[in-house]
């Protein structure tokens, strides 16, 4: 599964309503946090600005969008998705890159 960093912005006008729904979601067990090719790693809230940061894994873009779609459609939360690499993946990729650069000499 691919890691993603997801930044969200909750509109001020829907923040109370959205977080009330979020309470229900969490108290019901947050089943979608690990379902349908999606796995939550961390969810962080910055309520003073209405921002959310989520670290997650997803099998593909559809699984990622499926997880966040309800919050977008019901509360207008805007999300920005960025694929991310683990330290191990970054080291492997940089070594391959360095080898290609050395081969060009």
mmCIF file of N, CA and C in Angstrom:
data_model
loop_
_atom_site.group_PDB
_atom_site.id
_atom_site.type_symbol
_atom_site.label_atom_id
_atom_site.label_comp_id
_atom_site.label_asym_id
_atom_site.label_seq_id
_atom_site.Cartn_x
_atom_site.Cartn_y
_atom_site.Cartn_z
ATOM 1 N N UNK A 1 0.849 -1.187 0.000
ATOM 2 C CA UNK A 1 0.000 0.000 0.000
ATOM 3 C C UNK A 1 0.888 1.242 0.000
ATOM 4 N N UNK A 2 0.391 2.277 -0.603
ATOM 5 C CA UNK A 2 1.088 3.555 -0.722
ATOM 6 C C UNK A 2 0.748 4.458 0.464
ATOM 7 N N UNK A 3 1.767 5.105 1.017
ATOM 8 C CA UNK A 3 1.534 6.113 2.048
ATOM 9 C C UNK A 3 1.078 7.412 1.408
ATOM 10 N N UNK A 4 0.212 8.128 2.094
ATOM 11 C CA UNK A 4 -0.231 9.454 1.675
ATOM 12 C C UNK A 4 -0.255 10.393 2.875
ATOM 13 N N UNK A 5 0.052 11.645 2.612
ATOM 14 C CA UNK A 5 -0.174 12.714 3.572
ATOM 15 C C UNK A 5 -1.346 13.513 3.009
ATOM 16 N N UNK A 6 -2.397 13.630 3.808
ATOM 17 C CA UNK A 6 -3.616 14.300 3.361
ATOM 18 C C UNK A 6 -3.848 15.504 4.270
ATOM 19 N N UNK A 7 -3.904 16.670 3.667
ATOM 20 C CA UNK A 7 -4.218 17.888 4.410
ATOM 21 C C UNK A 7 -5.632 18.306 4.060
ATOM 22 N N UNK A 8 -6.397 18.638 5.078
ATOM 23 C CA UNK A 8 -7.786 19.029 4.866
ATOM 24 C C UNK A 8 -8.086 20.369 5.494
ATOM 25 N N UNK A 9 -9.071 21.040 4.934
ATOM 26 C CA UNK A 9 -9.551 22.315 5.459
ATOM 27 C C UNK A 9 -11.051 22.216 5.647
ATOM 28 N N UNK A 10 -11.481 22.346 6.902
ATOM 29 C CA UNK A 10 -12.903 22.301 7.234
ATOM 30 C C UNK A 10 -13.438 23.723 7.171
ATOM 31 N N UNK A 11 -14.470 23.975 6.360
ATOM 32 C CA UNK A 11 -15.038 25.323 6.307
ATOM 33 C C UNK A 11 -15.593 25.738 7.672
ATOM 34 N N UNK A 12 -15.373 26.968 8.057
ATOM 35 C CA UNK A 12 -15.860 27.473 9.349
ATOM 36 C C UNK A 12 -17.348 27.230 9.529
ATOM 37 N N UNK A 13 -18.112 27.408 8.452
ATOM 38 C CA UNK A 13 -19.568 27.303 8.557
ATOM 39 C C UNK A 13 -20.056 25.879 8.794
ATOM 40 N N UNK A 14 -19.217 24.854 8.557
ATOM 41 C CA UNK A 14 -19.644 23.469 8.795
ATOM 42 C C UNK A 14 -18.823 22.785 9.889
ATOM 43 N N UNK A 15 -17.928 23.530 10.550
ATOM 44 C CA UNK A 15 -17.025 22.897 11.511
ATOM 45 C C UNK A 15 -17.773 22.244 12.669
ATOM 46 N N UNK A 16 -18.708 22.922 13.289
ATOM 47 C CA UNK A 16 -19.432 22.326 14.420
ATOM 48 C C UNK A 16 -20.245 21.115 13.982
ATOM 49 N N UNK A 17 -20.938 21.236 12.878
ATOM 50 C CA UNK A 17 -21.740 20.127 12.358
ATOM 51 C C UNK A 17 -20.846 18.940 11.976
ATOM 52 N N UNK A 18 -19.728 19.232 11.316
ATOM 53 C CA UNK A 18 -18.808 18.173 10.900
ATOM 54 C C UNK A 18 -18.187 17.454 12.078
ATOM 55 N N UNK A 19 -17.772 18.207 13.093
ATOM 56 C CA UNK A 19 -17.162 17.561 14.259
ATOM 57 C C UNK A 19 -18.196 16.820 15.101
ATOM 58 N N UNK A 20 -19.436 17.242 15.074
ATOM 59 C CA UNK A 20 -20.482 16.480 15.745
ATOM 60 C C UNK A 20 -20.655 15.133 15.052
ATOM 61 N N UNK A 21 -20.635 15.115 13.722
ATOM 62 C CA UNK A 21 -20.696 13.858 12.965
ATOM 63 C C UNK A 21 -19.438 13.027 13.223
ATOM 64 N N UNK A 22 -18.300 13.694 13.382
ATOM 65 C CA UNK A 22 -17.045 12.993 13.656
ATOM 66 C C UNK A 22 -17.107 12.283 15.013
ATOM 67 N N UNK A 23 -17.716 12.921 16.010
ATOM 68 C CA UNK A 23 -17.904 12.269 17.315
ATOM 69 C C UNK A 23 -18.675 10.966 17.126
ATOM 70 N N UNK A 24 -19.767 11.019 16.362
ATOM 71 C CA UNK A 24 -20.566 9.814 16.104
ATOM 72 C C UNK A 24 -19.723 8.743 15.411
ATOM 73 N N UNK A 25 -18.941 9.160 14.415
ATOM 74 C CA UNK A 25 -18.077 8.235 13.669
ATOM 75 C C UNK A 25 -17.085 7.549 14.605
ATOM 76 N N UNK A 26 -16.418 8.314 15.451
ATOM 77 C CA UNK A 26 -15.424 7.753 16.366
ATOM 78 C C UNK A 26 -16.075 6.847 17.402
ATOM 79 N N UNK A 27 -17.190 7.298 17.973
ATOM 80 C CA UNK A 27 -17.850 6.509 19.014
ATOM 81 C C UNK A 27 -18.474 5.229 18.467
ATOM 82 N N UNK A 28 -18.733 5.197 17.168
ATOM 83 C CA UNK A 28 -19.254 3.986 16.530
ATOM 84 C C UNK A 28 -18.133 3.008 16.156
ATOM 85 N N UNK A 29 -16.876 3.386 16.420
ATOM 86 C CA UNK A 29 -15.768 2.475 16.170
ATOM 87 C C UNK A 29 -14.882 2.823 14.994
ATOM 88 N N UNK A 30 -15.184 3.899 14.265
ATOM 89 C CA UNK A 30 -14.345 4.365 13.139
ATOM 90 C C UNK A 30 -13.991 3.227 12.184
ATOM 91 N N UNK A 31 -14.983 2.444 11.821
ATOM 92 C CA UNK A 31 -14.760 1.244 11.007
ATOM 93 C C UNK A 31 -14.073 1.528 9.671
ATOM 94 N N UNK A 32 -14.304 2.678 9.090
ATOM 95 C CA UNK A 32 -13.719 2.990 7.776
ATOM 96 C C UNK A 32 -12.243 3.374 7.859
ATOM 97 N N UNK A 33 -11.699 3.463 9.082
ATOM 98 C CA UNK A 33 -10.283 3.804 9.233
ATOM 99 C C UNK A 33 -9.361 2.651 8.846
ATOM 100 N N UNK A 34 -9.920 1.482 8.679
ATOM 101 C CA UNK A 34 -9.143 0.339 8.199
ATOM 102 C C UNK A 34 -10.092 -0.579 7.440
ATOM 103 N N UNK A 35 -10.434 -0.152 6.221
ATOM 104 C CA UNK A 35 -11.384 -0.914 5.409
ATOM 105 C C UNK A 35 -11.219 -0.553 3.935
ATOM 106 N N UNK A 36 -11.580 -1.474 3.084
ATOM 107 C CA UNK A 36 -11.632 -1.226 1.637
ATOM 108 C C UNK A 36 -10.330 -0.669 1.074
ATOM 109 N N UNK A 37 -9.192 -1.243 1.486
ATOM 110 C CA UNK A 37 -7.906 -0.814 0.937
ATOM 111 C C UNK A 37 -7.386 0.484 1.510
ATOM 112 N N UNK A 38 -7.900 0.892 2.649
ATOM 113 C CA UNK A 38 -7.476 2.129 3.311
ATOM 114 C C UNK A 38 -7.080 1.800 4.744
ATOM 115 N N UNK A 39 -5.995 2.428 5.219
ATOM 116 C CA UNK A 39 -5.579 2.234 6.604
ATOM 117 C C UNK A 39 -5.082 3.556 7.190
ATOM 118 N N UNK A 40 -5.736 4.004 8.243
ATOM 119 C CA UNK A 40 -5.333 5.220 8.933
ATOM 120 C C UNK A 40 -4.075 4.951 9.750
ATOM 121 N N UNK A 41 -3.100 5.853 9.663
ATOM 122 C CA UNK A 41 -1.905 5.785 10.496
ATOM 123 C C UNK A 41 -2.016 6.832 11.606
ATOM 124 N N UNK A 42 -2.394 8.054 11.235
ATOM 125 C CA UNK A 42 -2.574 9.126 12.221
ATOM 126 C C UNK A 42 -3.529 10.165 11.670
ATOM 127 N N UNK A 43 -4.310 10.751 12.555
ATOM 128 C CA UNK A 43 -5.213 11.842 12.188
ATOM 129 C C UNK A 43 -4.999 12.945 13.218
ATOM 130 N N UNK A 44 -4.645 14.116 12.748
ATOM 131 C CA UNK A 44 -4.346 15.244 13.633
ATOM 132 C C UNK A 44 -5.261 16.412 13.301
ATOM 133 N N UNK A 45 -5.699 17.096 14.345
ATOM 134 C CA UNK A 45 -6.648 18.196 14.177
ATOM 135 C C UNK A 45 -6.040 19.504 14.682
ATOM 136 N N UNK A 46 -6.245 20.563 13.941
ATOM 137 C CA UNK A 46 -5.863 21.908 14.344
ATOM 138 C C UNK A 46 -7.139 22.747 14.326
ATOM 139 N N UNK A 47 -7.984 22.619 15.366
ATOM 140 C CA UNK A 47 -9.311 23.233 15.334
ATOM 141 C C UNK A 47 -9.303 24.751 15.260
ATOM 142 N N UNK A 48 -8.223 25.385 15.726
ATOM 143 C CA UNK A 48 -8.190 26.847 15.665
ATOM 144 C C UNK A 48 -8.168 27.363 14.236
ATOM 145 N N UNK A 49 -7.689 26.533 13.307
ATOM 146 C CA UNK A 49 -7.639 26.944 11.901
ATOM 147 C C UNK A 49 -8.564 26.107 11.026
ATOM 148 N N UNK A 50 -9.184 25.065 11.607
ATOM 149 C CA UNK A 50 -10.047 24.190 10.828
ATOM 150 C C UNK A 50 -9.264 23.226 9.946
ATOM 151 N N UNK A 51 -7.977 23.044 10.229
ATOM 152 C CA UNK A 51 -7.148 22.156 9.413
ATOM 153 C C UNK A 51 -7.098 20.763 10.011
ATOM 154 N N UNK A 52 -6.889 19.791 9.123
ATOM 155 C CA UNK A 52 -6.739 18.385 9.487
ATOM 156 C C UNK A 52 -5.528 17.855 8.718
ATOM 157 N N UNK A 53 -4.731 17.011 9.358
ATOM 158 C CA UNK A 53 -3.642 16.319 8.674
ATOM 159 C C UNK A 53 -3.818 14.829 8.939
ATOM 160 N N UNK A 54 -3.824 14.038 7.876
ATOM 161 C CA UNK A 54 -4.006 12.594 7.986
ATOM 162 C C UNK A 54 -2.819 11.905 7.325
ATOM 163 N N UNK A 55 -2.240 10.964 8.031
ATOM 164 C CA UNK A 55 -1.242 10.067 7.453
ATOM 165 C C UNK A 55 -1.955 8.731 7.297
ATOM 166 N N UNK A 56 -1.913 8.194 6.083
ATOM 167 C CA UNK A 56 -2.653 6.961 5.822
ATOM 168 C C UNK A 56 -1.956 6.143 4.754
ATOM 169 N N UNK A 57 -2.487 4.946 4.544
ATOM 170 C CA UNK A 57 -2.048 4.084 3.453
ATOM 171 C C UNK A 57 -3.287 3.706 2.653
ATOM 172 N N UNK A 58 -3.117 3.620 1.355
ATOM 173 C CA UNK A 58 -4.223 3.227 0.483
ATOM 174 C C UNK A 58 -3.682 2.394 -0.673
ATOM 175 N N UNK A 59 -4.502 1.449 -1.129
ATOM 176 C CA UNK A 59 -4.079 0.601 -2.240
ATOM 177 C C UNK A 59 -4.086 1.348 -3.561
ATOM 178 N N UNK A 60 -4.953 2.337 -3.683
ATOM 179 C CA UNK A 60 -5.010 3.133 -4.905
ATOM 180 C C UNK A 60 -5.792 4.413 -4.635
ATOM 181 N N UNK A 61 -5.858 5.265 -5.630
ATOM 182 C CA UNK A 61 -6.538 6.556 -5.469
ATOM 183 C C UNK A 61 -8.023 6.379 -5.168
ATOM 184 N N UNK A 62 -8.649 5.358 -5.736
ATOM 185 C CA UNK A 62 -10.071 5.142 -5.470
ATOM 186 C C UNK A 62 -10.322 4.878 -3.990
ATOM 187 N N UNK A 63 -9.485 4.060 -3.366
ATOM 188 C CA UNK A 63 -9.649 3.771 -1.934
ATOM 189 C C UNK A 63 -9.445 5.038 -1.113
ATOM 190 N N UNK A 64 -8.489 5.844 -1.511
ATOM 191 C CA UNK A 64 -8.219 7.102 -0.818
ATOM 192 C C UNK A 64 -9.416 8.043 -0.942
ATOM 193 N N UNK A 65 -9.888 8.246 -2.145
ATOM 194 C CA UNK A 65 -11.008 9.154 -2.376
ATOM 195 C C UNK A 65 -12.289 8.641 -1.712
ATOM 196 N N UNK A 66 -12.488 7.330 -1.758
ATOM 197 C CA UNK A 66 -13.684 6.740 -1.155
ATOM 198 C C UNK A 66 -13.748 7.056 0.342
ATOM 199 N N UNK A 67 -12.598 6.987 1.015
ATOM 200 C CA UNK A 67 -12.569 7.250 2.453
ATOM 201 C C UNK A 67 -12.941 8.702 2.772
ATOM 202 N N UNK A 68 -12.450 9.652 2.007
ATOM 203 C CA UNK A 68 -12.639 11.069 2.314
ATOM 204 C C UNK A 68 -13.872 11.686 1.666
ATOM 205 N N UNK A 69 -14.447 11.008 0.686
ATOM 206 C CA UNK A 69 -15.538 11.561 -0.106
ATOM 207 C C UNK A 69 -16.736 12.005 0.732
ATOM 208 N N UNK A 70 -17.095 11.248 1.750
ATOM 209 C CA UNK A 70 -18.275 11.585 2.550
ATOM 210 C C UNK A 70 -18.083 12.916 3.271
ATOM 211 N N UNK A 71 -16.876 13.184 3.755
ATOM 212 C CA UNK A 71 -16.613 14.438 4.475
ATOM 213 C C UNK A 71 -16.632 15.622 3.509
ATOM 214 N N UNK A 72 -16.208 15.382 2.292
ATOM 215 C CA UNK A 72 -16.254 16.426 1.252
ATOM 216 C C UNK A 72 -17.705 16.738 0.891
ATOM 217 N N UNK A 73 -18.489 15.695 0.630
ATOM 218 C CA UNK A 73 -19.854 15.926 0.153
ATOM 219 C C UNK A 73 -20.780 16.424 1.258
ATOM 220 N N UNK A 74 -20.588 15.965 2.489
ATOM 221 C CA UNK A 74 -21.499 16.369 3.567
ATOM 222 C C UNK A 74 -21.120 17.696 4.232
ATOM 223 N N UNK A 75 -19.804 17.987 4.313
ATOM 224 C CA UNK A 75 -19.377 19.145 5.090
ATOM 225 C C UNK A 75 -18.447 20.087 4.327
ATOM 226 N N UNK A 76 -18.213 19.808 3.055
ATOM 227 C CA UNK A 76 -17.397 20.696 2.225
ATOM 228 C C UNK A 76 -15.924 20.719 2.578
ATOM 229 N N UNK A 77 -15.445 19.676 3.263
ATOM 230 C CA UNK A 77 -14.031 19.627 3.614
ATOM 231 C C UNK A 77 -13.217 19.471 2.331
ATOM 232 N N UNK A 78 -12.223 20.324 2.171
ATOM 233 C CA UNK A 78 -11.353 20.259 0.998
ATOM 234 C C UNK A 78 -10.079 19.524 1.379
ATOM 235 N N UNK A 79 -9.682 18.564 0.533
ATOM 236 C CA UNK A 79 -8.516 17.735 0.817
ATOM 237 C C UNK A 79 -7.468 17.896 -0.265
ATOM 238 N N UNK A 80 -6.210 17.813 0.151
ATOM 239 C CA UNK A 80 -5.071 17.813 -0.764
ATOM 240 C C UNK A 80 -4.257 16.562 -0.439
ATOM 241 N N UNK A 81 -4.011 15.731 -1.441
ATOM 242 C CA UNK A 81 -3.360 14.440 -1.259
ATOM 243 C C UNK A 81 -1.943 14.477 -1.814
ATOM 244 N N UNK A 82 -0.989 13.931 -1.059
ATOM 245 C CA UNK A 82 0.393 13.814 -1.524
ATOM 246 C C UNK A 82 0.903 12.413 -1.233
ATOM 247 N N UNK A 83 1.366 11.681 -2.259
ATOM 248 C CA UNK A 83 1.984 10.392 -1.984
ATOM 249 C C UNK A 83 3.282 10.627 -1.217
ATOM 250 N N UNK A 84 3.643 9.676 -0.371
ATOM 251 C CA UNK A 84 4.839 9.824 0.451
ATOM 252 C C UNK A 84 5.608 8.509 0.503
ATOM 253 N N UNK A 85 6.896 8.612 0.807
ATOM 254 C CA UNK A 85 7.775 7.453 0.904
ATOM 255 C C UNK A 85 8.217 7.250 2.348
ATOM 256 N N UNK A 86 8.418 6.001 2.725
ATOM 257 C CA UNK A 86 9.025 5.703 4.012
ATOM 258 C C UNK A 86 10.526 6.011 3.903
ATOM 259 N N UNK A 87 11.217 6.012 5.041
ATOM 260 C CA UNK A 87 12.673 6.228 5.018
ATOM 261 C C UNK A 87 13.363 5.155 4.180
ATOM 262 N N UNK A 88 12.947 3.912 4.364
ATOM 263 C CA UNK A 88 13.539 2.812 3.598
ATOM 264 C C UNK A 88 13.341 2.971 2.101
ATOM 265 N N UNK A 89 12.144 3.373 1.703
ATOM 266 C CA UNK A 89 11.864 3.583 0.275
ATOM 267 C C UNK A 89 12.690 4.740 -0.277
ATOM 268 N N UNK A 90 12.856 5.790 0.527
ATOM 269 C CA UNK A 90 13.638 6.940 0.072
ATOM 270 C C UNK A 90 15.104 6.563 -0.103
ATOM 271 N N UNK A 91 15.653 5.802 0.847
ATOM 272 C CA UNK A 91 17.045 5.363 0.743
ATOM 273 C C UNK A 91 17.231 4.502 -0.504
ATOM 274 N N UNK A 92 16.327 3.547 -0.713
ATOM 275 C CA UNK A 92 16.413 2.676 -1.890
ATOM 276 C C UNK A 92 16.357 3.491 -3.176
ATOM 277 N N UNK A 93 15.432 4.423 -3.249
ATOM 278 C CA UNK A 93 15.282 5.234 -4.455
ATOM 279 C C UNK A 93 16.526 6.101 -4.696
ATOM 280 N N UNK A 94 17.065 6.691 -3.635
ATOM 281 C CA UNK A 94 18.245 7.544 -3.803
ATOM 282 C C UNK A 94 19.458 6.726 -4.217
ATOM 283 N N UNK A 95 19.605 5.517 -3.683
ATOM 284 C CA UNK A 95 20.715 4.656 -4.094
ATOM 285 C C UNK A 95 20.619 4.324 -5.576
ATOM 286 N N UNK A 96 19.409 4.004 -6.046
ATOM 287 C CA UNK A 96 19.216 3.717 -7.474
ATOM 288 C C UNK A 96 19.544 4.951 -8.311
ATOM 289 N N UNK A 97 19.110 6.093 -7.841
ATOM 290 C CA UNK A 97 19.394 7.346 -8.544
ATOM 291 C C UNK A 97 20.900 7.602 -8.592
ATOM 292 N N UNK A 98 21.572 7.431 -7.447
ATOM 293 C CA UNK A 98 23.019 7.633 -7.398
ATOM 294 C C UNK A 98 23.741 6.684 -8.342
ATOM 295 N N UNK A 99 23.287 5.434 -8.421
ATOM 296 C CA UNK A 99 23.904 4.455 -9.314
ATOM 297 C C UNK A 99 23.743 4.881 -10.768
ATOM 298 N N UNK A 100 22.563 5.391 -11.107
ATOM 299 C CA UNK A 100 22.356 5.875 -12.489
ATOM 300 C C UNK A 100 23.256 7.064 -12.787
ATOM 301 N N UNK A 101 23.427 7.943 -11.825
ATOM 302 C CA UNK A 101 24.306 9.094 -12.030
ATOM 303 C C UNK A 101 25.748 8.648 -12.221
ATOM 304 N N UNK A 102 26.167 7.627 -11.455
ATOM 305 C CA UNK A 102 27.523 7.094 -11.580
ATOM 306 C C UNK A 102 27.741 6.411 -12.908
ATOM 307 N N UNK A 103 26.701 5.775 -13.444
ATOM 308 C CA UNK A 103 26.782 5.083 -14.739
ATOM 309 C C UNK A 103 26.908 6.081 -15.873
ATOM 310 N N UNK A 104 26.476 7.314 -15.657
ATOM 311 C CA UNK A 104 26.505 8.331 -16.706
ATOM 312 C C UNK A 104 27.901 8.924 -16.875
ATOM 313 N N UNK A 105 28.775 8.681 -15.877
ATOM 314 C CA UNK A 105 30.138 9.247 -15.950
ATOM 315 C C UNK A 105 30.965 8.589 -17.020
#
